[in-house]
Short mmCIF file of C-alpha atoms in Angstrom, two decimals:
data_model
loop_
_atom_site.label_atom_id
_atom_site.label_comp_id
_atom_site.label_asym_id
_atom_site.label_seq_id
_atom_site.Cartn_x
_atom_site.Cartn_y
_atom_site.Cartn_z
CA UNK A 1 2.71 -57.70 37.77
CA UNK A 2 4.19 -57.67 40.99
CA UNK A 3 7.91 -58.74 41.43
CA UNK A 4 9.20 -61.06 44.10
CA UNK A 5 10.58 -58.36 46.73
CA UNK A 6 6.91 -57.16 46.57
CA UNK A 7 5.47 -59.65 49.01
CA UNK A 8 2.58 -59.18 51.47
CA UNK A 9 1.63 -60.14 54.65
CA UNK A 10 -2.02 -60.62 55.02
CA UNK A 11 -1.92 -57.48 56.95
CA UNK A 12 -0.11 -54.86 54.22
CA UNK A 13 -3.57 -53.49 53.03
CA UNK A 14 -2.55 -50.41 53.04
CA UNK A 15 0.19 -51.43 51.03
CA UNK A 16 -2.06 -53.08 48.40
CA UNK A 17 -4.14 -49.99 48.41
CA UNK A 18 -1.09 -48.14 47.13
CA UNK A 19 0.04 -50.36 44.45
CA UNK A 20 -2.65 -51.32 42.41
CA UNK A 21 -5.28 -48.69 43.77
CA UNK A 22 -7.85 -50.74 45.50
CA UNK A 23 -9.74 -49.60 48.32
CA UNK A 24 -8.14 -51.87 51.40
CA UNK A 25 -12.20 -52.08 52.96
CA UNK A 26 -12.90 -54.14 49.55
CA UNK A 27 -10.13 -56.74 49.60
CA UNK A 28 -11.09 -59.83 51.08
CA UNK A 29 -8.47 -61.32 52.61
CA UNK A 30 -7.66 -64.71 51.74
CA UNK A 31 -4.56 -64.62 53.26
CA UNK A 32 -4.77 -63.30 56.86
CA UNK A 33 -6.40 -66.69 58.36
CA UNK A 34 -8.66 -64.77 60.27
CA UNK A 35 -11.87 -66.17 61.04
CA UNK A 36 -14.35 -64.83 58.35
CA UNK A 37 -17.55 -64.46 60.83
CA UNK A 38 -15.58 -61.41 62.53
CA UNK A 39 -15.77 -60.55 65.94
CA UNK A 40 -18.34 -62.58 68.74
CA UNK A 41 -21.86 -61.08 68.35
CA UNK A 42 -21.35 -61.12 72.14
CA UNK A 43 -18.84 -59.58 72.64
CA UNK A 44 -19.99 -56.92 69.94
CA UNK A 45 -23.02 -56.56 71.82
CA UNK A 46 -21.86 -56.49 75.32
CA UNK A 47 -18.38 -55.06 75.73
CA UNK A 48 -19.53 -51.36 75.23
CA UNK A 49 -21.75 -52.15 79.21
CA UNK A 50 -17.97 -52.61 80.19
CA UNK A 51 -16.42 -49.01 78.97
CA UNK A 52 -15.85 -47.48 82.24
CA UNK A 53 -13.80 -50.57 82.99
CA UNK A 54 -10.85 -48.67 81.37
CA UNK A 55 -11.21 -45.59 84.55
CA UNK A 56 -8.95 -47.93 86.26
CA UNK A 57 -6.16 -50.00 85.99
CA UNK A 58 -6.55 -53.98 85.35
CA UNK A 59 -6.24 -56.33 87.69
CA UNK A 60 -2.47 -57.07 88.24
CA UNK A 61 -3.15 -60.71 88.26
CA UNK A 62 -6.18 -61.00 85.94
CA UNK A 63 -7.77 -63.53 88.35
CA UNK A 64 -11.12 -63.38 86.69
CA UNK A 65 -9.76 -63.35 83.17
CA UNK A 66 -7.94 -66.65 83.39
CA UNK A 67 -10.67 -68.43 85.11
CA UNK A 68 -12.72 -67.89 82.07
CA UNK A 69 -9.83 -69.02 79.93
CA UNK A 70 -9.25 -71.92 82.13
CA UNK A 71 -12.72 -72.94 81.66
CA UNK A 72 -12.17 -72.20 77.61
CA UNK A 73 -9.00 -74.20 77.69
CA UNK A 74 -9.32 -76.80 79.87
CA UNK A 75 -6.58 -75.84 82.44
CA UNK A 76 -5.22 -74.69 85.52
CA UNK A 77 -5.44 -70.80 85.98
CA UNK A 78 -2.72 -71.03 88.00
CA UNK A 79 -0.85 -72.24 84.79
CA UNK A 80 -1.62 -69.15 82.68
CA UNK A 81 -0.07 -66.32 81.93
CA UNK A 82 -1.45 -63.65 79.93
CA UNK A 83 -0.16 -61.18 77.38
CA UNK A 84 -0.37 -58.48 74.81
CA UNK A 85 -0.78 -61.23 72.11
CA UNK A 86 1.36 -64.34 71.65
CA UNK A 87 3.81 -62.68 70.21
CA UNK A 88 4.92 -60.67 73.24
CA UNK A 89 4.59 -64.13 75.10
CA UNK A 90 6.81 -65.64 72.81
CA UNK A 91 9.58 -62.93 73.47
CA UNK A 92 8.98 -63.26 77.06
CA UNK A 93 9.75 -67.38 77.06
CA UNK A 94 12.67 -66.99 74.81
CA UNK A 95 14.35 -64.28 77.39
CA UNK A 96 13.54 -66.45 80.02
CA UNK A 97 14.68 -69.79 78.69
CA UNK A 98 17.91 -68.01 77.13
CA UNK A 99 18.23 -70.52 74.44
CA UNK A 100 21.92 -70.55 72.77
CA UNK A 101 20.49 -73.57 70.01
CA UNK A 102 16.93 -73.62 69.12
CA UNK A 103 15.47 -76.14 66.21
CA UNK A 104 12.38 -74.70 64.79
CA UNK A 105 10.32 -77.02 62.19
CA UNK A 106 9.69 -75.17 59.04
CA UNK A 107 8.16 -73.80 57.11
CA UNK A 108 7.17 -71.87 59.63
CA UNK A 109 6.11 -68.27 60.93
CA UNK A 110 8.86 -66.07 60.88
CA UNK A 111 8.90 -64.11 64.17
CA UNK A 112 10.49 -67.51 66.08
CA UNK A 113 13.92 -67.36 64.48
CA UNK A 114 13.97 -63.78 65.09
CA UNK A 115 13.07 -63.52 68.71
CA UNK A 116 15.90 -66.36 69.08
CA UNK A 117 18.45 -64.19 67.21
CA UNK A 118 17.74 -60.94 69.08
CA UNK A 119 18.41 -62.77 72.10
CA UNK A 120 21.44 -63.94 70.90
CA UNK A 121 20.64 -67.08 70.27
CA UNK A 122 21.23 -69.42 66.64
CA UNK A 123 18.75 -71.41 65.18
CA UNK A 124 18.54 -74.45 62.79
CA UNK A 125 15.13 -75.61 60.95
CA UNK A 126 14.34 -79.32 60.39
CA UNK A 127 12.24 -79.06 56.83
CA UNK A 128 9.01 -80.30 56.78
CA UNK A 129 9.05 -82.55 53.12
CA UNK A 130 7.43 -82.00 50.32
CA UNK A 131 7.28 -86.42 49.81
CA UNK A 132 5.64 -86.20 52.84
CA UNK A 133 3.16 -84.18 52.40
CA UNK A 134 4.66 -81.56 54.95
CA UNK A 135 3.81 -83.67 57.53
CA UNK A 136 6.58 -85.04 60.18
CA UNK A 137 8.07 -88.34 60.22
CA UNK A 138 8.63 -88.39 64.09
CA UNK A 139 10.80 -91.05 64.44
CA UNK A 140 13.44 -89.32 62.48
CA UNK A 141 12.64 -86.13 64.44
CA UNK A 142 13.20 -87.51 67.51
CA UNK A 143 16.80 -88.87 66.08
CA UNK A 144 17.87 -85.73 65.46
CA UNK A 145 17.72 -84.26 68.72
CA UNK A 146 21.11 -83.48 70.66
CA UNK A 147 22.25 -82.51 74.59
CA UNK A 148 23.12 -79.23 73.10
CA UNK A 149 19.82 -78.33 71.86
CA UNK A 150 17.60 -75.95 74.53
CA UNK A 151 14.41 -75.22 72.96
CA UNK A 152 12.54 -76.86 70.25
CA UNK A 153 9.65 -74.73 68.50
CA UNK A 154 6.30 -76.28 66.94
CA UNK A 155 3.67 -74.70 65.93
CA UNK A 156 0.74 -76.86 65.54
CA UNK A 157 -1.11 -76.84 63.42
CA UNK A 158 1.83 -75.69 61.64
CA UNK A 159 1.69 -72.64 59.47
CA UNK A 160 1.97 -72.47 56.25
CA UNK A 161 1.26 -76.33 55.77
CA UNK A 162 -1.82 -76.98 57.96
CA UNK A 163 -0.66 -80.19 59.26
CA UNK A 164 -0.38 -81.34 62.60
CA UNK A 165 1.19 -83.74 65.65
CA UNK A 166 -1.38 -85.28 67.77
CA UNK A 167 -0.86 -85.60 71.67
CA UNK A 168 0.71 -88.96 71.38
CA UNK A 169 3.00 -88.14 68.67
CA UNK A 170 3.41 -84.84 70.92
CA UNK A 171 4.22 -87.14 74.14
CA UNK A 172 6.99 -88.85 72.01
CA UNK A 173 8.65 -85.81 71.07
CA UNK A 174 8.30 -84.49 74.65
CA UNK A 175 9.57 -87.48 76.47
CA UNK A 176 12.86 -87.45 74.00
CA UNK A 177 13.25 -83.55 75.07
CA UNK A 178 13.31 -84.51 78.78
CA UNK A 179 15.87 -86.67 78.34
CA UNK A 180 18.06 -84.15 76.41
CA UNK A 181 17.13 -81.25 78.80
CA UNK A 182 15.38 -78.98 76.21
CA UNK A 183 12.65 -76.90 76.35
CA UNK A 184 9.33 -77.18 74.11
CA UNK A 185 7.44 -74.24 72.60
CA UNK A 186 4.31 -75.44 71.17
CA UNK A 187 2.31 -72.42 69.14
CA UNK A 188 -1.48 -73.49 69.42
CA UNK A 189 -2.58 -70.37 67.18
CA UNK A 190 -4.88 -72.19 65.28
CA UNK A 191 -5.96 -75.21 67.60
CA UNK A 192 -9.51 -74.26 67.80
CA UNK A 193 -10.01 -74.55 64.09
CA UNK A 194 -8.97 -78.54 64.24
CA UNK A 195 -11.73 -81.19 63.58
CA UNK A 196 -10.64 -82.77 66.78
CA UNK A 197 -9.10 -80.31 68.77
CA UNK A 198 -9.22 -82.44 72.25
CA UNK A 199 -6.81 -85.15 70.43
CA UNK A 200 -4.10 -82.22 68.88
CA UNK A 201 -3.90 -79.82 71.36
CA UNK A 202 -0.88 -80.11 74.27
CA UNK A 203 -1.82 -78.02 76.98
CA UNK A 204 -3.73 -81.39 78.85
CA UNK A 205 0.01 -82.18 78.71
CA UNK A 206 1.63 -79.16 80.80
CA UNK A 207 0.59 -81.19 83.80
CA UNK A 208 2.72 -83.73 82.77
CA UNK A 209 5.59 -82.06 81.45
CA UNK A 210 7.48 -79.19 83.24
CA UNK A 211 9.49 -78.69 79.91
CA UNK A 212 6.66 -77.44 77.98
CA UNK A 213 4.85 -74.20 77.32
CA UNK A 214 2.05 -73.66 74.95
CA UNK A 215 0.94 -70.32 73.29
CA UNK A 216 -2.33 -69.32 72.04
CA UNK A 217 -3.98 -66.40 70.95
CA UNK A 218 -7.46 -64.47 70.26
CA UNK A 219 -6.20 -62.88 66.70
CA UNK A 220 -7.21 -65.81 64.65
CA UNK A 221 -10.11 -67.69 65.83
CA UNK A 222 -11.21 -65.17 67.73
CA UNK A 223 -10.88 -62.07 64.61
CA UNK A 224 -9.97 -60.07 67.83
CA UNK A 225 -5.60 -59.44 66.12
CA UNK A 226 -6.40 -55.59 67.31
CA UNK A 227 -7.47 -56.64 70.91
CA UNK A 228 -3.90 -57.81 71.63
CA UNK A 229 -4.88 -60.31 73.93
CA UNK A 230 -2.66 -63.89 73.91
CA UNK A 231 -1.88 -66.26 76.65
CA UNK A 232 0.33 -69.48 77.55
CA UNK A 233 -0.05 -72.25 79.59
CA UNK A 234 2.93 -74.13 81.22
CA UNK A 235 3.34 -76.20 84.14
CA UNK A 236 6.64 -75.15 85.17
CA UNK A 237 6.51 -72.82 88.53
CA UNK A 238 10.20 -71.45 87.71
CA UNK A 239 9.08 -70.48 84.25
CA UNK A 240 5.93 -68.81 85.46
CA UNK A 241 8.00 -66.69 88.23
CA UNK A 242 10.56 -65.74 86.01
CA UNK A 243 8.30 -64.48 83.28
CA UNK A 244 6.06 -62.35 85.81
CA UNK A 245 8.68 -61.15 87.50
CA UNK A 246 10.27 -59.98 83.56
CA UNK A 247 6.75 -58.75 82.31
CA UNK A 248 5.28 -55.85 82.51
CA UNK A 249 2.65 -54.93 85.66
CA UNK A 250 -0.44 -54.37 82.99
CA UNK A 251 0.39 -56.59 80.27
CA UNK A 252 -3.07 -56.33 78.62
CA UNK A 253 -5.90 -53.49 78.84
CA UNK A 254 -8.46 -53.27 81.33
CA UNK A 255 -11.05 -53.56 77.77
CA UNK A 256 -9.11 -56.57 76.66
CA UNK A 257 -9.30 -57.85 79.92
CA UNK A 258 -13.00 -57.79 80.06
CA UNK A 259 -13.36 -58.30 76.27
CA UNK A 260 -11.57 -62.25 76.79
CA UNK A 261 -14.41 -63.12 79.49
CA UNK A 262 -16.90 -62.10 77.13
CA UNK A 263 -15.67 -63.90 74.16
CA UNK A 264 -14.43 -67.10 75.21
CA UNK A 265 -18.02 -67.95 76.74
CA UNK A 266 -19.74 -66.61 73.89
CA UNK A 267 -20.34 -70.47 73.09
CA UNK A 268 -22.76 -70.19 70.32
CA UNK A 269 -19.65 -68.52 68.50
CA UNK A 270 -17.54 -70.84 68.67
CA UNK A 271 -20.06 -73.59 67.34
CA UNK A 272 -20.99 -71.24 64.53
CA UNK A 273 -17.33 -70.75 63.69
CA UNK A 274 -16.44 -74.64 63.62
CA UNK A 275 -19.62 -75.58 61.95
CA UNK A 276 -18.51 -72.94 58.85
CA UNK A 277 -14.80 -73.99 58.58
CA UNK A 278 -15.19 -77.87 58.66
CA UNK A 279 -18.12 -76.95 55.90
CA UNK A 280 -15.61 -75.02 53.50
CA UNK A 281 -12.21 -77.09 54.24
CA UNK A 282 -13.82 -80.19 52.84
CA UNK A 283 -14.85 -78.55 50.11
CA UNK A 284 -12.43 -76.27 49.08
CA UNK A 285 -10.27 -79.02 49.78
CA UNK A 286 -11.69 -81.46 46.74
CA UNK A 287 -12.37 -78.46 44.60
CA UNK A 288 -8.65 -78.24 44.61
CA UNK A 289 -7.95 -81.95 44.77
CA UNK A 290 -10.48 -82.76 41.62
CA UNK A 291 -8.15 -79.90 39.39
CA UNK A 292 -5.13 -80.71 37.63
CA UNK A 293 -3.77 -77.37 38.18
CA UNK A 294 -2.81 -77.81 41.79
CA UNK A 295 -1.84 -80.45 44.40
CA UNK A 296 -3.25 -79.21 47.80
CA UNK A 297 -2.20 -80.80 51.02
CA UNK A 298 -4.79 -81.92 53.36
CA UNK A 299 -6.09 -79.25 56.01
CA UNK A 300 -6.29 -79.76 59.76
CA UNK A 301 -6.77 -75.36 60.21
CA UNK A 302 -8.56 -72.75 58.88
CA UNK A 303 -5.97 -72.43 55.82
CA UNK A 304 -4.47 -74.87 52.83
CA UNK A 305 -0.94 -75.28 51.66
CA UNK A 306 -1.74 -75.62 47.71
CA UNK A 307 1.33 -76.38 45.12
CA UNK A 308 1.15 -75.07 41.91
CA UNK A 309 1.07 -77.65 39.15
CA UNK A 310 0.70 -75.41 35.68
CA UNK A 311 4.33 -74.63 34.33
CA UNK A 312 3.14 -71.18 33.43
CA UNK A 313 1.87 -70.26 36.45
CA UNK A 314 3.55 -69.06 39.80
CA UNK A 315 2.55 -67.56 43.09
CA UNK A 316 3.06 -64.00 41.79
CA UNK A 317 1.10 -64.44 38.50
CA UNK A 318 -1.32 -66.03 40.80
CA UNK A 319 -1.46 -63.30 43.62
CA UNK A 320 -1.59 -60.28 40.90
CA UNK A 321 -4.34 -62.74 39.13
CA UNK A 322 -6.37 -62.22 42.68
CA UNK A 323 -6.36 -59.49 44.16
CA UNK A 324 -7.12 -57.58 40.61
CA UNK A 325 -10.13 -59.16 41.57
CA UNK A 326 -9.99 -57.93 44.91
CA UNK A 327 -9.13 -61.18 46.61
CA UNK A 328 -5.39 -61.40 48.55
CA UNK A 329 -4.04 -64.62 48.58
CA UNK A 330 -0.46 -66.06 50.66
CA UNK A 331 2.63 -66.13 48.36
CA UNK A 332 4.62 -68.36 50.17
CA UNK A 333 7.89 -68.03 48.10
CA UNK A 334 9.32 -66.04 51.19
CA UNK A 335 8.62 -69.22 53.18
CA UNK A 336 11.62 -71.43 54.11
CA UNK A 337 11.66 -74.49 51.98
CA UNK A 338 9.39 -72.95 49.84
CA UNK A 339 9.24 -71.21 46.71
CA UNK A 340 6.70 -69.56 43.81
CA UNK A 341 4.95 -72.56 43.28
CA UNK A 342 2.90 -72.59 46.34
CA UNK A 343 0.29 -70.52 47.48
CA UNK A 344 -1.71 -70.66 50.85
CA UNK A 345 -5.44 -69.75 51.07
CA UNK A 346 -7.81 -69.19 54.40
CA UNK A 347 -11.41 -70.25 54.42
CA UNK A 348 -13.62 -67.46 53.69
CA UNK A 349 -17.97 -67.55 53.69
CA UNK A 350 -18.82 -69.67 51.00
CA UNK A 351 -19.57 -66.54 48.51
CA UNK A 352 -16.32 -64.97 48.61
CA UNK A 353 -14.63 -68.86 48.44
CA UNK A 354 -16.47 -69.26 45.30
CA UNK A 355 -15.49 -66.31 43.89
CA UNK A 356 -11.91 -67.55 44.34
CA UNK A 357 -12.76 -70.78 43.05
CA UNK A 358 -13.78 -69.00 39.84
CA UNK A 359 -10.38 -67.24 39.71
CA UNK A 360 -8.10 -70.14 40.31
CA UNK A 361 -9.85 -72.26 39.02
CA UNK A 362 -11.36 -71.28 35.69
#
């Protein structure tokens, strides 16, 4: 049995392979949200005609890059800034911004409140409830926001709860930040899993707003977290100067460069991938719903939020339960406003989600 300081990311497979001896190629992880298709049959098929690409240096700007993500995301590729994966892009927009009082809704990922604090900034969370279903009462929201507030954070869908804001519900909380002078940072990681993307995502409204930036990445959707290739999307000019005059000259690789123009019109893909997570988050979803044993909160990604229900079960009898079987599941108890009786699962191919079904659920 593992103990509680024994947590895992969905990335600690080498970890795993320590402790309980499993071979890290034969755990399939449900907890890394990581789209189970792998990488674009395109881009697996094409990128190795582009090798020589890396003989020379990338294009400063990466004008051909964010045209095609422009044309992905619906944008202005004069609004886009590329990076070595959202992460880096968060760090950039935080030492821009300078924020001495950041509010971050939570539960949340982790690597926010840290960039804030190494930048010398404090942060507060407003908690997501559990009578809510983790999903945001607005209104209150909106009441809560001061003049000495800089930089809200939001990262939607949200992780680990899987709900989300849509654009008007986004336009509310925006217009009540303009009027307090404070910054948004919307974290669109897991956008392109939504049912209906065009009526969640915010980066339509970066024309509109010069107080918003939104991040998103190729890690996820994508199964591309070892290309390192993230961007943003803002319509403030000062923003945009400030952060390319901070970054570095070659923020991505020449082979990352030219493996985002392959992937992001590798449209077939991204149908496929859709088509297989709508399929398995409606059903996982009731299989869940129909058992006793758990409460699990409705889906808008590629993951579910699930509370545990049984008495004599937790997220660490649960986790050991799993991945004995080779399967890794989230234990959120390291989550704030969480604890061991919730777990958080990714969609897998329908195979390997039954044979989690037949775990948790037998």
């Amino acid at each position: 049995m593992i103990k509680h300081k024994d947590h895992f990311h969905g990335s600690d497979l080498e970890l795993i392979e320590k402790i309980y001896g499993i071979k890290k190629e034969e755990i399939v992880s449900f907890s890394a949200n990581v789209n189970p298709l792998g990488i674009s049959p395109k881009l697996s098929s094409d990128l190795a005609d582009h090798i020589h690409c890396i003989e020379t240096y990338p294009d400063r700007d990466y004008t051909d890059l964010k045209k095609s993500i422009a044309s992905y995301a619906s944008c202005d590729e004069k609004n886009i800034i590329v990076g070595n994966g959202s992460t880096e892009l968060i760090s950039l927009f935080i030492q821009v911004t300078a924020p001495k009082k950041a509010l971050i809704l939570g539960p949340t990922y982790s690597e926010y409140e840290r960039e804030i604090t190494l930048n010398g900034g404090r942060t507060s969370y407003y908690p997501l409830r559990e009578e809510n279903d983790f999903t945001l009462n607005v209104s209150d929201f909106i009441g809560r926001l001061t003049d000495d507030l800089d930089l809200i954070i939001l990262c939607n869908p949200n992780n680990p709860t899987s709900s989300v804001l849509d654009t008007h519900e986004m336009r509310l909380i925006l217009d009540s930040c303009k009027e307090h002078d404070i910054y948004v940072m919307i974290d669109e990681t897991y956008v392109e899993f939504c049912d209906k993307e065009s009526d969640i995502t915010s980066v339509p409204l970066t024309s509109d707003y010069n107080n918003l930036i939104v991040l998103r990445g190729t890690s996820k959707f994508f199964a591309a977290p070892g290309l390192r290739l993230g961007y943003a999307v803002t319509g403030n000019e000062d923003i945009l100067k400030e952060i390319n005059q901070k970054k570095n000259p070659w923020m991505i690789s020449s082979l990352a460069e030219e493996a985002g123009k392959i992937m992001f019109s590798d449209t077939d893909y991204i149908r496929a991938t859709k088509d297989l997570i709508f399929s398995e988050r409606k059903r996982l979803y009731k299989a869940f719903k129909d058992s006793k044993a758990y409460k699990p909160y409705y889906p808008h990604a590629n993951f579910m939020l699930i509370q545990i229900l049984d008495p004599d079960e937790s997220s660490h009898t649960l986790f050991d339960r799993c991945i004995r079987e080779k399967l890794m599941i989230r234990d959120c108890s390291t989550f704030p406003f969480l604890s061991d009786r919730y777990i958080r699962i990714c969609f897998m191919n329908p195979s390997d989600n039954d044979r989690l079904l037949d775990v948790l659920l037998r």
